[in-house]
Amino acid sequence: MTDLNTPERGAATGTGDRSRPRAALLALCATQITSWGIVYYAFPVLNPQITADTGWPTGATTAAFSAALLVSALAGIRVGRIIDHRGPRTVMTIGSVLGVLSILTVAAAPNLPVFVAGWLLAGLSMAATFYQPAFAALTRWWAPDHIRALTIVTLAGGLASTIFAPVTAALAKHLSWRATYAVLAVITIPAHALALKAPWPKAPPAPAHATGGADVVARSRPFWMLAAALTLSAFAVSAVVVALVPLLLERGFTTTEAAWALGLGGAGQTVGRTLYAIIARRTGATARTTALIALGALTTAALALVPGPYALLVALSVAAGMVRGNLTLLQATAITDRWGTTHYGSLSGLLAAPTTAASALAPFAGAALATPLGGYPHMFGLLALIAGLAALVAFGTKPRR
């Protein structure tokens, strides 16, 4: 049996310094910032201007954006399999090309159907350039020291909103939303094409309990329990992020105060990611999964129950952000911790599909539930229960050895 905690030497694991393409880590940090910043975070900033200029319903433009996330979830399954066999260079370079084409299509859209088509194309780009393909690349190249590389790239990705939200807003003050999108179509093609050309290591042998291939693992009870736990958690976490501002507004705080609470929660997310390596060294995969999801449930319940003061709500937002930051890396390492790196791309694509879909649907579902439940505090209470259920499901994610 392969011991997942024992470093293996050579290019197959990427543990030797010469086998690690250092330029790839720097390139992926840069492209995660630009890809997330342009394709994802620019939209919420520009959407009010889009609807005001075109007259298209806000629900329709937002639905187009959510549809891109759903396309990304489905396409990510195939992307993961390709990376397992061929490496990340070609698929991520093509994804960069599609990203540029999709943003230019959105910017030039003469009507709503073309606008929607542009976002559907963007969904393919997301699948090929966002975290999942980057995680697959770094896990194969850097294992068993992959947590450090994954932490670095997620810390960089966390800067996307910090950089591109204000940049987009500044451009939008002087340009139309169409011109702003055209300016933002920064090409990440060279970084992916040039920095990811290192030889793709041969997959290491699968541990004994994971023999039979990715399909066998994907049909196993622990895998489906893991997928269910992370999907329920992703739904709750995504709904909390979108609903935090309405929650605080309902409690009488100003828009500025609510925005600061949300922004500081994002800072907490970055801090949380720096702690994951320490947590991973001291906990097993199942215990870590259960504990982090349970902490997400507790912070959500606290936000539901605590009406103030403002400083305490900000502290809870920061704590919730720290949990979110750890949950990102938890999903990035969930496959390796249980089944090794052999089929990481394929299995992580399957695992990410339902969680991404849940994240796309959560904002709509959360807003729809708030009114019949009697307000956002009650809705947060329901989300806490969903996250608590996810923590219970996580107990069954340990594979049989």
Short mmCIF file of C-alpha atoms in Angstrom, two decimals:
data_model
loop_
_atom_site.label_atom_id
_atom_site.label_comp_id
_atom_site.label_asym_id
_atom_site.label_seq_id
_atom_site.Cartn_x
_atom_site.Cartn_y
_atom_site.Cartn_z
CA MET A 1 0.00 0.00 0.00
CA THR A 2 1.19 3.51 -0.75
CA ASP A 3 1.56 5.60 2.39
CA LEU A 4 0.15 8.99 1.54
CA ASN A 5 2.17 10.60 4.31
CA THR A 6 5.52 9.29 3.11
CA PRO A 7 7.39 11.52 0.62
CA GLU A 8 8.33 9.78 -2.60
CA ARG A 9 11.31 10.96 -4.60
CA GLY A 10 11.41 11.88 -8.22
CA ALA A 11 9.34 13.56 -10.86
CA ALA A 12 6.32 11.41 -10.27
CA THR A 13 5.62 13.14 -7.01
CA GLY A 14 7.34 16.43 -7.63
CA THR A 15 9.20 16.34 -4.35
CA GLY A 16 12.60 17.03 -5.89
CA ASP A 17 13.28 20.71 -6.44
CA ARG A 18 14.20 20.18 -10.09
CA SER A 19 10.90 18.45 -10.85
CA ARG A 20 8.82 21.41 -9.72
CA PRO A 21 8.18 24.03 -12.39
CA ARG A 22 8.61 27.11 -10.22
CA ALA A 23 7.37 29.38 -13.01
CA ALA A 24 4.08 27.47 -13.00
CA LEU A 25 3.29 28.47 -9.42
CA LEU A 26 3.98 32.15 -10.11
CA ALA A 27 2.02 32.00 -13.37
CA LEU A 28 -0.98 30.33 -11.74
CA CYS A 29 -0.99 32.92 -8.96
CA ALA A 30 -1.12 35.69 -11.57
CA THR A 31 -3.72 34.01 -13.75
CA GLN A 32 -5.99 33.15 -10.81
CA ILE A 33 -6.04 36.83 -9.87
CA THR A 34 -6.81 37.99 -13.41
CA SER A 35 -9.21 35.19 -14.34
CA TRP A 36 -11.32 35.48 -11.20
CA GLY A 37 -11.07 39.27 -11.22
CA ILE A 38 -12.19 39.74 -14.83
CA VAL A 39 -14.56 36.86 -15.48
CA TYR A 40 -16.14 36.66 -12.02
CA TYR A 41 -15.74 39.71 -9.77
CA ALA A 42 -16.25 42.41 -12.40
CA PHE A 43 -19.84 41.29 -12.98
CA PRO A 44 -21.42 42.32 -9.65
CA VAL A 45 -19.76 45.72 -10.00
CA LEU A 46 -20.94 46.28 -13.58
CA ASN A 47 -24.36 44.63 -13.45
CA PRO A 48 -26.26 47.72 -12.20
CA GLN A 49 -24.81 49.72 -15.12
CA ILE A 50 -25.62 46.88 -17.54
CA THR A 51 -29.29 46.76 -16.56
CA ALA A 52 -29.63 50.55 -16.50
CA ASP A 53 -28.08 50.91 -19.96
CA THR A 54 -29.85 48.03 -21.69
CA GLY A 55 -33.15 47.74 -19.85
CA TRP A 56 -32.60 44.00 -19.42
CA PRO A 57 -34.08 42.66 -16.16
CA THR A 58 -31.63 42.24 -13.30
CA GLY A 59 -32.94 38.72 -12.81
CA ALA A 60 -32.12 37.84 -16.42
CA THR A 61 -28.55 39.18 -16.34
CA THR A 62 -27.88 37.52 -12.99
CA ALA A 63 -29.34 34.26 -14.29
CA ALA A 64 -26.93 34.41 -17.24
CA PHE A 65 -24.03 34.74 -14.81
CA SER A 66 -25.32 31.83 -12.70
CA ALA A 67 -25.73 29.75 -15.85
CA ALA A 68 -22.01 30.26 -16.49
CA LEU A 69 -21.27 28.72 -13.10
CA LEU A 70 -23.50 25.74 -13.88
CA VAL A 71 -21.73 25.23 -17.22
CA SER A 72 -18.43 25.43 -15.36
CA ALA A 73 -19.59 22.71 -12.95
CA LEU A 74 -20.46 20.32 -15.76
CA ALA A 75 -17.48 21.08 -17.98
CA GLY A 76 -15.11 20.73 -15.03
CA ILE A 77 -15.67 16.97 -14.98
CA ARG A 78 -14.19 16.60 -18.45
CA VAL A 79 -11.45 19.15 -17.77
CA GLY A 80 -10.28 17.15 -14.76
CA ARG A 81 -9.99 13.96 -16.80
CA ILE A 82 -8.01 15.72 -19.52
CA ILE A 83 -5.55 17.15 -16.99
CA ASP A 84 -5.04 13.74 -15.39
CA HIS A 85 -3.88 12.31 -18.72
CA ARG A 86 -2.33 15.25 -20.58
CA GLY A 87 -1.45 17.93 -18.05
CA PRO A 88 -2.77 21.48 -17.62
CA ARG A 89 -1.00 23.46 -20.35
CA THR A 90 -3.29 22.94 -23.34
CA VAL A 91 -6.61 23.00 -21.52
CA MET A 92 -5.76 26.10 -19.45
CA THR A 93 -4.40 27.93 -22.50
CA ILE A 94 -7.60 27.17 -24.42
CA GLY A 95 -9.56 28.29 -21.36
CA SER A 96 -7.72 31.61 -21.43
CA VAL A 97 -8.61 32.08 -25.10
CA LEU A 98 -12.25 31.32 -24.34
CA GLY A 99 -12.15 33.77 -21.44
CA VAL A 100 -11.08 36.62 -23.69
CA LEU A 101 -13.63 35.68 -26.37
CA SER A 102 -16.43 35.36 -23.84
CA ILE A 103 -15.80 38.75 -22.23
CA LEU A 104 -15.59 40.43 -25.63
CA THR A 105 -18.86 38.71 -26.60
CA VAL A 106 -20.53 39.97 -23.43
CA ALA A 107 -19.17 43.47 -24.05
CA ALA A 108 -20.45 43.57 -27.64
CA ALA A 109 -23.78 41.80 -27.03
CA PRO A 110 -26.53 43.64 -28.98
CA ASN A 111 -29.28 41.76 -27.18
CA LEU A 112 -29.95 39.52 -24.20
CA PRO A 113 -29.59 36.16 -26.05
CA VAL A 114 -26.06 37.07 -27.20
CA PHE A 115 -25.28 38.29 -23.67
CA VAL A 116 -26.38 34.90 -22.31
CA ALA A 117 -24.34 33.10 -24.98
CA GLY A 118 -21.27 35.07 -23.91
CA TRP A 119 -21.72 33.94 -20.32
CA LEU A 120 -22.24 30.32 -21.32
CA LEU A 121 -18.91 30.54 -23.13
CA ALA A 122 -17.44 32.11 -20.00
CA GLY A 123 -18.56 29.03 -18.09
CA LEU A 124 -16.28 26.88 -20.24
CA SER A 125 -13.44 29.29 -19.53
CA MET A 126 -14.11 29.12 -15.79
CA ALA A 127 -13.92 25.33 -15.87
CA ALA A 128 -10.52 25.46 -17.58
CA THR A 129 -8.88 28.36 -15.71
CA PHE A 130 -10.28 28.69 -12.18
CA TYR A 131 -9.17 26.86 -9.04
CA GLN A 132 -9.93 23.24 -9.99
CA PRO A 133 -7.48 22.91 -12.93
CA ALA A 134 -4.87 24.90 -11.02
CA PHE A 135 -5.31 22.59 -8.02
CA ALA A 136 -4.93 19.52 -10.25
CA ALA A 137 -1.72 20.87 -11.75
CA LEU A 138 -0.13 21.81 -8.44
CA THR A 139 -1.18 18.61 -6.69
CA ARG A 140 0.57 16.45 -9.30
CA TRP A 141 3.67 18.64 -9.54
CA TRP A 142 4.05 19.42 -5.84
CA ALA A 143 2.77 16.34 -3.95
CA PRO A 144 3.29 15.51 -1.15
CA ASP A 145 4.10 19.14 -0.31
CA HIS A 146 1.06 20.30 -2.28
CA ILE A 147 -0.72 22.05 0.62
CA ARG A 148 1.91 24.79 0.60
CA ALA A 149 1.52 25.37 -3.14
CA LEU A 150 -2.28 25.26 -2.93
CA THR A 151 -2.24 27.75 -0.06
CA ILE A 152 -0.06 30.16 -2.04
CA VAL A 153 -2.29 30.06 -5.11
CA THR A 154 -5.50 30.50 -3.09
CA LEU A 155 -3.98 33.42 -1.22
CA ALA A 156 -3.24 34.99 -4.59
CA GLY A 157 -6.73 34.18 -5.85
CA GLY A 158 -8.15 35.87 -2.77
CA LEU A 159 -6.66 39.14 -4.02
CA ALA A 160 -8.82 39.05 -7.16
CA SER A 161 -11.76 40.87 -5.60
CA THR A 162 -9.46 43.23 -3.68
CA ILE A 163 -7.78 44.31 -6.91
CA PHE A 164 -10.42 44.04 -9.60
CA ALA A 165 -13.56 45.24 -7.79
CA PRO A 166 -12.14 48.75 -7.24
CA VAL A 167 -10.36 48.75 -10.62
CA THR A 168 -13.62 47.85 -12.36
CA ALA A 169 -15.50 50.53 -10.42
CA ALA A 170 -12.88 53.13 -11.32
CA LEU A 171 -13.04 52.25 -15.01
CA ALA A 172 -16.84 52.26 -14.96
CA LYS A 173 -16.84 55.86 -13.74
CA HIS A 174 -15.21 56.97 -16.99
CA LEU A 175 -16.23 54.29 -19.49
CA SER A 176 -19.37 52.42 -20.46
CA TRP A 177 -19.78 48.90 -19.12
CA ARG A 178 -19.02 47.59 -22.61
CA ALA A 179 -15.76 49.53 -22.85
CA THR A 180 -14.85 48.53 -19.31
CA TYR A 181 -15.25 44.84 -20.13
CA ALA A 182 -13.20 45.31 -23.30
CA VAL A 183 -10.39 46.94 -21.32
CA LEU A 184 -10.53 44.17 -18.72
CA ALA A 185 -10.08 41.44 -21.32
CA VAL A 186 -6.49 41.06 -20.21
CA ILE A 187 -4.92 38.12 -21.97
CA THR A 188 -3.70 35.33 -19.65
CA ILE A 189 -2.86 33.15 -22.66
CA PRO A 190 0.94 33.65 -22.61
CA ALA A 191 1.24 32.77 -18.91
CA HIS A 192 -0.57 29.45 -19.34
CA ALA A 193 1.09 28.61 -22.65
CA LEU A 194 4.66 29.36 -21.58
CA ALA A 195 4.82 28.63 -17.84
CA LEU A 196 2.94 25.30 -17.84
CA LYS A 197 5.11 23.50 -20.38
CA ALA A 198 7.07 21.43 -17.84
CA PRO A 199 6.84 17.65 -18.36
CA TRP A 200 3.69 16.18 -16.87
CA PRO A 201 4.76 13.58 -14.28
CA LYS A 202 3.44 10.06 -14.53
CA ALA A 203 0.67 9.43 -12.02
CA PRO A 204 1.93 7.66 -8.90
CA PRO A 205 0.40 4.28 -8.00
CA ALA A 206 -2.97 4.45 -6.28
CA PRO A 207 -3.16 3.28 -2.67
CA ALA A 208 -4.54 -0.21 -2.22
CA HIS A 209 -8.01 0.94 -1.16
CA ALA A 210 -8.30 3.12 -4.29
CA THR A 211 -7.42 0.51 -6.91
CA GLY A 212 -9.86 0.01 -9.76
CA GLY A 213 -9.67 3.51 -11.19
CA ALA A 214 -11.51 6.80 -10.74
CA ASP A 215 -14.87 5.31 -11.71
CA VAL A 216 -14.72 2.78 -8.88
CA VAL A 217 -13.83 5.46 -6.32
CA ALA A 218 -16.54 7.77 -7.67
CA ARG A 219 -19.18 5.08 -7.11
CA SER A 220 -18.08 4.38 -3.55
CA ARG A 221 -20.13 5.39 -0.53
CA PRO A 222 -17.37 7.56 1.05
CA PHE A 223 -17.03 9.59 -2.17
CA TRP A 224 -20.75 10.27 -2.40
CA MET A 225 -20.91 11.13 1.29
CA LEU A 226 -18.03 13.55 0.78
CA ALA A 227 -19.76 15.10 -2.24
CA ALA A 228 -23.01 15.45 -0.27
CA ALA A 229 -21.28 17.04 2.74
CA LEU A 230 -19.33 19.56 0.66
CA THR A 231 -22.36 20.38 -1.52
CA LEU A 232 -24.61 21.12 1.47
CA SER A 233 -21.82 23.17 3.04
CA ALA A 234 -21.17 25.09 -0.20
CA PHE A 235 -24.86 25.95 -0.50
CA ALA A 236 -24.95 27.33 3.05
CA VAL A 237 -21.65 29.22 2.74
CA SER A 238 -22.55 30.85 -0.59
CA ALA A 239 -25.98 31.90 0.63
CA VAL A 240 -24.45 33.43 3.76
CA VAL A 241 -21.99 35.53 1.76
CA VAL A 242 -24.68 36.97 -0.50
CA ALA A 243 -27.23 37.46 2.31
CA LEU A 244 -24.94 39.05 4.90
CA VAL A 245 -25.54 42.58 3.67
CA PRO A 246 -29.37 42.20 3.61
CA LEU A 247 -29.19 40.66 7.09
CA LEU A 248 -27.36 43.66 8.50
CA LEU A 249 -29.60 46.11 6.66
CA GLU A 250 -32.64 44.37 8.15
CA ARG A 251 -31.12 44.88 11.59
CA GLY A 252 -30.83 48.63 11.05
CA PHE A 253 -27.21 49.05 10.01
CA THR A 254 -26.21 51.26 7.08
CA THR A 255 -25.15 50.02 3.68
CA THR A 256 -21.60 51.20 4.37
CA GLU A 257 -21.47 49.32 7.67
CA ALA A 258 -22.82 46.18 6.02
CA ALA A 259 -20.31 46.46 3.17
CA TRP A 260 -17.42 46.82 5.62
CA ALA A 261 -18.58 43.75 7.54
CA LEU A 262 -18.65 41.76 4.30
CA GLY A 263 -15.25 43.09 3.20
CA LEU A 264 -13.58 42.31 6.51
CA GLY A 265 -15.06 38.82 6.25
CA GLY A 266 -13.14 38.51 2.99
CA ALA A 267 -9.97 39.50 4.82
CA GLY A 268 -10.72 36.77 7.36
CA GLN A 269 -10.90 34.31 4.49
CA THR A 270 -7.31 35.13 3.53
CA VAL A 271 -6.12 34.79 7.12
CA GLY A 272 -7.91 31.46 7.44
CA ARG A 273 -6.09 30.01 4.46
CA THR A 274 -2.72 30.66 6.10
CA LEU A 275 -3.77 28.40 8.98
CA TYR A 276 -4.83 25.38 6.95
CA ALA A 277 -1.41 23.72 6.77
CA ILE A 278 -1.19 23.74 10.57
CA ILE A 279 -4.70 22.29 10.88
CA ALA A 280 -3.92 19.61 8.28
CA ARG A 281 -0.81 18.48 10.15
CA ARG A 282 -2.73 18.00 13.39
CA THR A 283 -5.98 16.42 12.20
CA GLY A 284 -7.13 13.53 10.07
CA ALA A 285 -9.12 14.07 6.90
CA THR A 286 -12.50 13.04 8.31
CA ALA A 287 -12.11 14.92 11.59
CA ARG A 288 -10.92 18.02 9.74
CA THR A 289 -13.83 17.91 7.28
CA THR A 290 -16.39 17.47 10.04
CA ALA A 291 -14.90 20.15 12.29
CA LEU A 292 -14.56 22.85 9.63
CA ILE A 293 -18.08 22.31 8.30
CA ALA A 294 -19.41 22.34 11.87
CA LEU A 295 -17.59 25.62 12.53
CA GLY A 296 -19.33 27.02 9.45
CA ALA A 297 -22.66 25.97 10.95
CA LEU A 298 -21.80 27.60 14.30
CA THR A 299 -20.78 30.95 12.79
CA THR A 300 -23.92 30.98 10.65
CA ALA A 301 -26.09 30.22 13.71
CA ALA A 302 -24.35 33.01 15.63
CA LEU A 303 -25.12 35.49 12.84
CA ALA A 304 -28.74 34.36 12.96
CA LEU A 305 -29.04 34.82 16.73
CA VAL A 306 -26.87 37.85 17.52
CA PRO A 307 -28.53 41.21 16.72
CA GLY A 308 -25.51 43.32 17.69
CA PRO A 309 -23.51 45.27 18.59
CA TYR A 310 -21.90 46.04 15.26
CA ALA A 311 -18.37 45.14 16.42
CA LEU A 312 -19.52 41.67 17.44
CA LEU A 313 -21.22 41.11 14.09
CA VAL A 314 -18.03 42.16 12.30
CA ALA A 315 -16.06 39.70 14.43
CA LEU A 316 -18.52 36.95 13.49
CA SER A 317 -18.18 37.89 9.81
CA VAL A 318 -14.39 37.63 10.09
CA ALA A 319 -14.70 34.26 11.85
CA ALA A 320 -17.06 33.01 9.13
CA GLY A 321 -14.57 34.23 6.52
CA MET A 322 -11.75 32.30 8.20
CA VAL A 323 -13.86 29.15 8.01
CA ARG A 324 -14.61 29.80 4.32
CA GLY A 325 -10.92 30.18 3.57
CA ASN A 326 -10.18 26.81 5.15
CA LEU A 327 -13.10 25.15 3.35
CA THR A 328 -11.58 26.16 -0.01
CA LEU A 329 -8.37 24.31 0.82
CA LEU A 330 -10.33 21.46 2.41
CA GLN A 331 -11.99 20.75 -0.93
CA ALA A 332 -8.66 21.13 -2.75
CA THR A 333 -7.06 18.43 -0.57
CA ALA A 334 -10.07 16.16 0.08
CA ILE A 335 -9.27 13.77 -2.78
CA THR A 336 -5.55 13.48 -2.07
CA ASP A 337 -6.13 12.93 1.65
CA ARG A 338 -8.39 9.95 0.96
CA TRP A 339 -7.45 8.43 -2.41
CA GLY A 340 -4.04 9.84 -3.35
CA THR A 341 -3.09 11.88 -6.41
CA THR A 342 -3.46 9.21 -9.10
CA HIS A 343 -6.89 10.31 -10.34
CA TYR A 344 -6.97 13.75 -8.74
CA GLY A 345 -8.19 15.67 -11.80
CA SER A 346 -11.04 13.29 -12.58
CA LEU A 347 -12.23 12.91 -9.01
CA SER A 348 -11.91 16.59 -8.13
CA GLY A 349 -13.91 17.50 -11.24
CA LEU A 350 -16.69 15.14 -10.14
CA LEU A 351 -16.52 16.50 -6.60
CA ALA A 352 -16.58 20.14 -7.72
CA ALA A 353 -19.58 19.76 -10.04
CA PRO A 354 -22.32 19.60 -7.38
CA THR A 355 -20.58 22.08 -5.07
CA THR A 356 -20.22 24.65 -7.85
CA ALA A 357 -23.85 24.13 -8.87
CA ALA A 358 -24.94 24.62 -5.26
CA SER A 359 -22.90 27.81 -5.02
CA ALA A 360 -24.56 29.10 -8.20
CA LEU A 361 -28.10 28.37 -7.00
CA ALA A 362 -27.66 29.43 -3.37
CA PRO A 363 -28.07 33.22 -3.85
CA PHE A 364 -31.43 32.77 -5.60
CA ALA A 365 -32.64 30.15 -3.14
CA GLY A 366 -31.56 32.21 -0.14
CA ALA A 367 -33.33 35.36 -1.34
CA ALA A 368 -36.45 33.35 -2.16
CA LEU A 369 -36.51 31.75 1.30
CA ALA A 370 -36.00 34.94 3.31
CA THR A 371 -39.54 36.29 2.89
CA PRO A 372 -41.58 33.14 3.60
CA LEU A 373 -39.32 32.36 6.58
CA GLY A 374 -40.00 35.78 8.10
CA GLY A 375 -36.71 37.55 7.45
CA TYR A 376 -33.01 37.01 7.05
CA PRO A 377 -32.27 35.95 10.67
CA HIS A 378 -34.63 32.99 10.23
CA MET A 379 -33.08 32.24 6.85
CA PHE A 380 -29.62 32.18 8.47
CA GLY A 381 -31.00 29.79 11.05
CA LEU A 382 -32.10 27.42 8.28
CA LEU A 383 -28.68 27.70 6.63
CA ALA A 384 -27.05 26.81 9.95
CA LEU A 385 -29.19 23.67 10.10
CA ILE A 386 -28.16 22.74 6.54
CA ALA A 387 -24.49 23.19 7.42
CA GLY A 388 -25.02 21.14 10.59
CA LEU A 389 -26.50 18.34 8.50
CA ALA A 390 -23.44 18.56 6.23
CA ALA A 391 -21.17 18.10 9.26
CA LEU A 392 -23.09 14.95 10.24
CA VAL A 393 -22.80 13.58 6.70
CA ALA A 394 -19.05 14.26 6.80
CA PHE A 395 -18.64 11.51 9.42
CA GLY A 396 -19.15 8.99 6.62
CA THR A 397 -16.41 10.27 4.33
CA LYS A 398 -13.59 8.03 5.57
CA PRO A 399 -12.78 5.38 2.92
CA ARG A 400 -12.45 1.77 3.95
CA ARG A 401 -8.86 0.59 3.89
#
